[in-house]
Amino acid sequence: QVQLVESGGGLVQAGGSLRLSCAASRRIISSYVMGWLRQAPGKEREFVASISWSSGITSYADSVKGRFTISRDNAKNTVYLEMNRLKPEDTAVYYCAADMDIVAVRSAPEYWGQGTQVTVSS
């Protein structure tokens, strides 16, 4: 069992930056893929970014490509999401996720965090 705890959300003006963190309760085994998903009010949950724990290969949704960066710190069992040039449409609850399947982590991951709110004002 892996527990994921997100932090770093908050209120920011459009054009600003935030960094989200996701700390895992135990060492992440190398076969896992870590991801970030988000859900805005009245909208479906959507994939944001993912990173392979072993290789560091990343993937991004088109809507965040070039603005967001996902990274990991193996020693700290922590995944980060650096968000720059934020837009009001980035407002959502952001969830950290983990799964051994690179497809499943995008939509139905095995492990979820509790979520952290990001609000971008215009």
Coordinates of N, CA, C and O in Angstrom, one line a residue, residues 8-110:
G8 N 1.3 22.2 -1.6 CA 1.8 23.3 -2.5 C 0.7 24.0 -3.3 O 1.0 25.0 -4.0
G9 N -0.5 23.6 -3.2 CA -1.6 24.3 -3.9 C -1.8 25.7 -3.2 O -1.3 26.0 -2.2
G10 N -2.7 26.5 -3.9 CA -3.0 27.8 -3.4 C -3.6 28.7 -4.4 O -4.1 28.2 -5.5
L11 N -3.7 30.0 -4.1 CA -4.3 31.0 -4.9 C -3.1 31.8 -5.6 O -2.2 32.2 -4.9
V12 N -3.2 31.9 -6.9 CA -2.2 32.7 -7.6 C -2.8 33.5 -8.7 O -3.9 33.0 -9.3
Q13 N -2.2 34.6 -9.1 CA -2.7 35.3 -10.2 C -2.3 34.7 -11.6 O -1.3 34.0 -11.6
A14 N -3.1 35.0 -12.6 CA -2.7 34.5 -13.9 C -1.3 35.0 -14.3 O -0.9 36.1 -14.0
G15 N -0.6 34.0 -14.9 CA 0.8 34.3 -15.2 C 1.8 33.9 -14.1 O 3.0 33.9 -14.4
G16 N 1.3 33.6 -13.0 CA 2.2 33.2 -11.9 C 2.6 31.8 -11.9 O 2.3 31.0 -12.9
S17 N 3.2 31.3 -10.8 CA 3.8 30.0 -10.7 C 3.4 29.3 -9.4 O 3.3 30.0 -8.4
L18 N 3.4 28.0 -9.4 CA 3.2 27.2 -8.2 C 4.0 25.9 -8.4 O 4.1 25.5 -9.5
R19 N 4.4 25.4 -7.3 CA 5.0 24.0 -7.4 C 4.3 23.1 -6.4 O 4.2 23.4 -5.2
L20 N 3.8 22.0 -7.0 CA 3.1 21.0 -6.2 C 4.1 19.9 -5.9 O 5.0 19.6 -6.7
S21 N 3.9 19.3 -4.7 CA 4.7 18.2 -4.3 C 3.8 17.0 -3.9 O 2.7 17.2 -3.4
C22 N 4.3 15.8 -4.1 CA 3.6 14.6 -3.8 C 4.6 13.7 -3.1 O 5.5 13.2 -3.7
A23 N 4.4 13.5 -1.8 CA 5.3 12.6 -1.0 C 4.7 11.2 -0.9 O 3.5 11.1 -0.5
A24 N 5.4 10.2 -1.2 CA 4.9 8.8 -1.0 C 5.3 8.3 0.3 O 6.4 8.7 0.9
S25 N 4.5 7.4 0.9 CA 4.7 6.9 2.2 C 5.8 5.9 2.3 O 6.3 5.7 3.4
R26 N 6.2 5.4 1.2 CA 7.3 4.4 1.2 C 8.0 4.5 -0.1 O 7.6 5.2 -1.0
R27 N 9.1 3.8 -0.2 CA 9.9 3.9 -1.4 C 9.1 3.4 -2.6 O 8.5 2.4 -2.6
I28 N 9.1 4.2 -3.6 CA 8.5 3.9 -4.9 C 9.3 2.9 -5.6 O 10.5 3.2 -6.0
I29 N 8.7 1.7 -6.0 CA 9.5 0.8 -6.7 C 9.7 1.2 -8.2 O 8.8 2.0 -8.7
S30 N 10.7 0.8 -8.8 CA 11.1 1.4 -10.1 C 10.1 1.1 -11.2 O 10.1 1.9 -12.2
S31 N 9.2 0.2 -11.0 CA 8.3 -0.1 -12.1 C 7.0 0.8 -12.1 O 6.2 0.7 -13.0
Y32 N 6.9 1.7 -11.2 CA 5.8 2.6 -11.1 C 5.9 3.8 -12.0 O 7.0 4.2 -12.3
V33 N 4.8 4.2 -12.5 CA 4.7 5.5 -13.2 C 3.9 6.5 -12.2 O 2.9 6.1 -11.7
M34 N 4.4 7.7 -12.0 CA 3.8 8.7 -11.2 C 3.1 9.7 -12.1 O 3.6 10.0 -13.2
G35 N 2.0 10.2 -11.7 CA 1.3 11.2 -12.5 C 0.6 12.2 -11.7 O 0.4 12.1 -10.5
W36 N 0.1 13.2 -12.4 CA -0.7 14.3 -11.9 C -2.0 14.4 -12.8 O -1.9 14.4 -14.0
L37 N -3.1 14.4 -12.1 CA -4.4 14.6 -12.8 C -5.1 15.8 -12.1 O -4.7 16.2 -11.0
R38 N -6.1 16.3 -12.8 CA -6.8 17.4 -12.1 C -8.3 17.3 -12.5 O -8.7 16.7 -13.5
Q39 N -9.1 18.0 -11.6 CA -10.5 18.0 -11.9 C -11.0 19.4 -11.5 O -10.9 19.8 -10.3
A40 N -11.6 20.0 -12.5 CA -12.2 21.3 -12.2 C -13.7 21.1 -11.9 O -14.3 20.1 -12.3
P41 N -14.3 22.1 -11.2 CA -15.8 21.9 -10.9 C -16.6 21.7 -12.2 O -16.5 22.5 -13.1
G42 N -17.5 20.7 -12.1 CA -18.3 20.5 -13.2 C -17.7 19.8 -14.4 O -18.3 19.6 -15.5
K43 N -16.4 19.5 -14.3 CA -15.7 18.9 -15.4 C -15.2 17.5 -15.1 O -15.0 17.2 -13.9
E44 N -14.9 16.7 -16.1 CA -14.3 15.4 -15.8 C -12.8 15.5 -15.4 O -12.1 16.5 -15.8
R45 N -12.4 14.6 -14.7 CA -11.0 14.5 -14.3 C -10.1 14.3 -15.6 O -10.5 13.6 -16.5
E46 N -9.0 15.0 -15.6 CA -8.2 14.9 -16.8 C -6.7 14.7 -16.5 O -6.2 15.2 -15.4
F47 N -6.0 14.1 -17.4 CA -4.6 13.8 -17.2 C -3.8 15.1 -17.4 O -4.1 15.9 -18.2
V48 N -2.8 15.3 -16.6 CA -1.9 16.5 -16.7 C -0.5 16.1 -17.1 O 0.0 16.6 -18.1
A49 N 0.1 15.2 -16.4 CA 1.5 14.8 -16.7 C 1.8 13.5 -16.0 O 1.2 13.1 -15.0
S50 N 2.9 12.8 -16.5 CA 3.3 11.6 -15.8 C 4.8 11.5 -16.0 O 5.4 12.1 -16.9
I51 N 5.4 10.7 -15.1 CA 6.9 10.4 -15.2 C 7.1 9.0 -14.8 O 6.6 8.5 -13.8
S52 N 8.0 8.3 -15.5 CA 8.4 7.0 -15.2 C 9.4 7.0 -14.0 O 10.4 7.8 -14.1
W53 N 9.1 6.3 -13.0 CA 10.0 6.4 -11.8 C 11.4 5.9 -12.1 O 12.4 6.5 -11.7
S54 N 11.5 4.9 -13.0 CA 12.9 4.4 -13.2 C 13.6 5.2 -14.3 O 14.8 5.5 -14.1
S55 N 12.9 5.5 -15.4 CA 13.6 6.1 -16.5 C 13.6 7.6 -16.5 O 14.4 8.3 -17.2
G56 N 12.6 8.2 -15.9 CA 12.4 9.6 -15.9 C 11.7 10.2 -17.1 O 11.6 11.4 -17.3
I57 N 11.2 9.3 -18.0 CA 10.6 9.7 -19.2 C 9.2 10.3 -18.8 O 8.5 9.8 -18.0
T58 N 9.0 11.5 -19.4 CA 7.8 12.3 -19.0 C 6.8 12.3 -20.2 O 7.1 12.1 -21.4
S59 N 5.6 12.7 -19.8 CA 4.5 12.9 -20.8 C 3.6 14.0 -20.3 O 3.4 14.1 -19.0
Y60 N 3.1 14.8 -21.2 CA 2.2 15.9 -20.8 C 1.0 16.0 -21.6 O 1.0 15.7 -22.8
A61 N -0.1 16.6 -21.0 CA -1.3 16.9 -21.8 C -0.9 18.1 -22.6 O -0.1 19.0 -22.3
D62 N -1.5 18.2 -23.8 CA -1.2 19.3 -24.7 C -1.5 20.7 -24.0 O -0.8 21.7 -24.3
S63 N -2.5 20.7 -23.2 CA -2.9 22.0 -22.6 C -1.9 22.6 -21.6 O -1.9 23.7 -21.3
V64 N -0.9 21.7 -21.2 CA 0.1 22.2 -20.2 C 1.5 22.1 -20.7 O 2.4 22.6 -20.1
K65 N 1.6 21.5 -21.9 CA 3.0 21.3 -22.5 C 3.7 22.7 -22.7 O 3.1 23.6 -23.2
G66 N 4.9 22.7 -22.2 CA 5.7 24.0 -22.3 C 5.5 24.9 -21.1 O 6.2 25.9 -20.9
R67 N 4.5 24.6 -20.3 CA 4.3 25.5 -19.1 C 4.5 24.7 -17.8 O 5.0 25.2 -16.8
F68 N 4.2 23.4 -17.8 CA 4.3 22.6 -16.6 C 5.5 21.6 -16.8 O 5.8 21.1 -17.9
T69 N 6.1 21.3 -15.6 CA 7.2 20.3 -15.7 C 7.1 19.4 -14.5 O 7.0 19.8 -13.3
I70 N 7.1 18.1 -14.8 CA 7.0 17.0 -13.8 C 8.4 16.5 -13.5 O 9.2 16.4 -14.5
S71 N 8.7 16.3 -12.3 CA 10.1 15.7 -12.0 C 9.9 14.9 -10.7 O 8.9 14.8 -10.1
R72 N 11.0 14.2 -10.4 CA 11.0 13.3 -9.2 C 12.3 13.4 -8.5 O 13.3 13.7 -9.1
D73 N 12.2 13.1 -7.2 CA 13.4 13.0 -6.3 C 13.4 11.6 -5.7 O 12.6 11.3 -4.8
N74 N 14.2 10.7 -6.3 CA 14.1 9.3 -5.8 C 14.5 9.2 -4.3 O 13.9 8.4 -3.6
A75 N 15.4 9.9 -3.9 CA 15.9 9.8 -2.5 C 14.8 10.3 -1.5 O 14.7 9.8 -0.4
K76 N 13.9 11.2 -2.0 CA 12.8 11.7 -1.1 C 11.5 11.0 -1.4 O 10.5 11.4 -0.8
N77 N 11.5 10.1 -2.4 CA 10.2 9.5 -2.7 C 9.1 10.6 -3.0 O 8.0 10.4 -2.6
T78 N 9.5 11.6 -3.7 CA 8.7 12.7 -4.0 C 8.6 13.1 -5.5 O 9.6 13.0 -6.1
V79 N 7.4 13.4 -5.9 CA 7.2 13.9 -7.3 C 6.8 15.3 -7.2 O 6.0 15.7 -6.3
Y80 N 7.2 16.1 -8.2 CA 6.9 17.5 -8.2 C 6.2 17.9 -9.5 O 6.3 17.2 -10.5
L81 N 5.4 18.9 -9.4 CA 4.8 19.5 -10.6 C 5.0 21.0 -10.6 O 4.4 21.7 -9.8
E82 N 5.9 21.5 -11.4 CA 6.2 22.9 -11.5 C 5.3 23.5 -12.5 O 5.3 23.1 -13.7
M83 N 4.5 24.5 -12.1 CA 3.5 25.1 -13.0 C 3.8 26.5 -13.2 O 3.8 27.3 -12.2
N84 N 4.1 26.9 -14.4 CA 4.4 28.3 -14.8 C 3.4 28.8 -15.7 O 2.6 28.1 -16.4
R85 N 3.4 30.2 -15.8 CA 2.4 30.9 -16.7 C 1.0 30.3 -16.5 O 0.3 29.9 -17.5
L86 N 0.6 30.3 -15.3 CA -0.7 29.7 -15.0 C -1.8 30.5 -15.6 O -1.8 31.8 -15.7
K87 N -2.9 29.8 -15.9 CA -4.1 30.4 -16.5 C -5.3 30.1 -15.7 O -5.3 29.1 -15.0
P88 N -6.3 31.0 -15.8 CA -7.5 30.7 -15.0 C -8.1 29.3 -15.3 O -8.7 28.6 -14.3
E89 N -8.0 28.8 -16.5 CA -8.5 27.5 -16.8 C -7.6 26.3 -16.2 O -8.0 25.2 -16.3
D90 N -6.5 26.7 -15.5 CA -5.8 25.7 -14.8 C -6.4 25.4 -13.4 O -5.9 24.5 -12.7
T91 N -7.3 26.2 -13.0 CA -8.0 26.1 -11.7 C -8.6 24.7 -11.6 O -9.4 24.3 -12.4
A92 N -8.3 24.0 -10.5 CA -8.8 22.6 -10.3 C -8.2 22.1 -9.0 O -7.3 22.7 -8.4
V93 N -8.7 20.9 -8.7 CA -8.1 20.1 -7.6 C -7.1 19.2 -8.3 O -7.4 18.5 -9.3
Y94 N -5.8 19.2 -7.9 CA -4.8 18.5 -8.5 C -4.5 17.2 -7.6 O -4.3 17.3 -6.4
Y95 N -4.5 16.1 -8.3 CA -4.3 14.8 -7.6 C -3.0 14.2 -8.1 O -2.7 14.1 -9.3
C96 N -2.2 13.6 -7.1 CA -1.1 12.8 -7.4 C -1.6 11.4 -7.6 O -2.5 11.0 -6.9
A97 N -0.9 10.6 -8.5 CA -1.4 9.3 -8.7 C -0.2 8.4 -9.0 O 0.9 8.8 -9.4
A98 N -0.4 7.1 -8.8 CA 0.7 6.1 -9.0 C 0.0 4.8 -9.5 O -1.0 4.4 -9.0
D99 N 0.7 4.2 -10.5 CA 0.3 2.9 -11.1 C 1.4 2.3 -11.8 O 2.3 3.0 -12.3
M100 N 1.4 1.0 -11.9 CA 2.5 0.3 -12.7 C 2.2 0.3 -14.2 O 3.1 0.0 -15.0
D101 N 1.0 0.8 -14.5 CA 0.6 0.8 -15.9 C 0.6 2.3 -16.4 O -0.1 3.1 -15.8
I102 N 1.3 2.6 -17.5 CA 1.4 3.9 -17.9 C 0.1 4.4 -18.5 O -0.1 5.7 -18.5
V103 N -0.8 3.5 -18.9 CA -2.1 4.0 -19.4 C -3.0 4.2 -18.3 O -3.7 5.2 -18.2
A104 N -3.0 3.3 -17.3 CA -3.9 3.4 -16.2 C -3.6 4.7 -15.3 O -4.6 5.2 -14.8
V105 N -2.4 5.1 -15.2 CA -2.1 6.2 -14.4 C -2.7 7.5 -14.9 O -2.9 8.4 -14.2
R106 N -3.1 7.5 -16.2 CA -3.7 8.7 -16.8 C -5.2 8.8 -16.5 O -5.8 9.9 -16.6
S107 N -5.8 7.7 -16.1 CA -7.3 7.7 -15.9 C -7.8 7.0 -14.7 O -8.8 7.5 -14.0
A108 N -7.2 5.9 -14.4 CA -7.7 5.0 -13.2 C -6.6 4.4 -12.5 O -6.4 3.2 -12.5
P109 N -5.8 5.3 -11.8 CA -4.6 4.8 -11.2 C -4.9 4.0 -9.9 O -6.0 4.1 -9.3
E110 N -4.0 3.1 -9.6 CA -4.1 2.3 -8.4 C -4.1 3.1 -7.1 O -4.9 2.8 -6.2

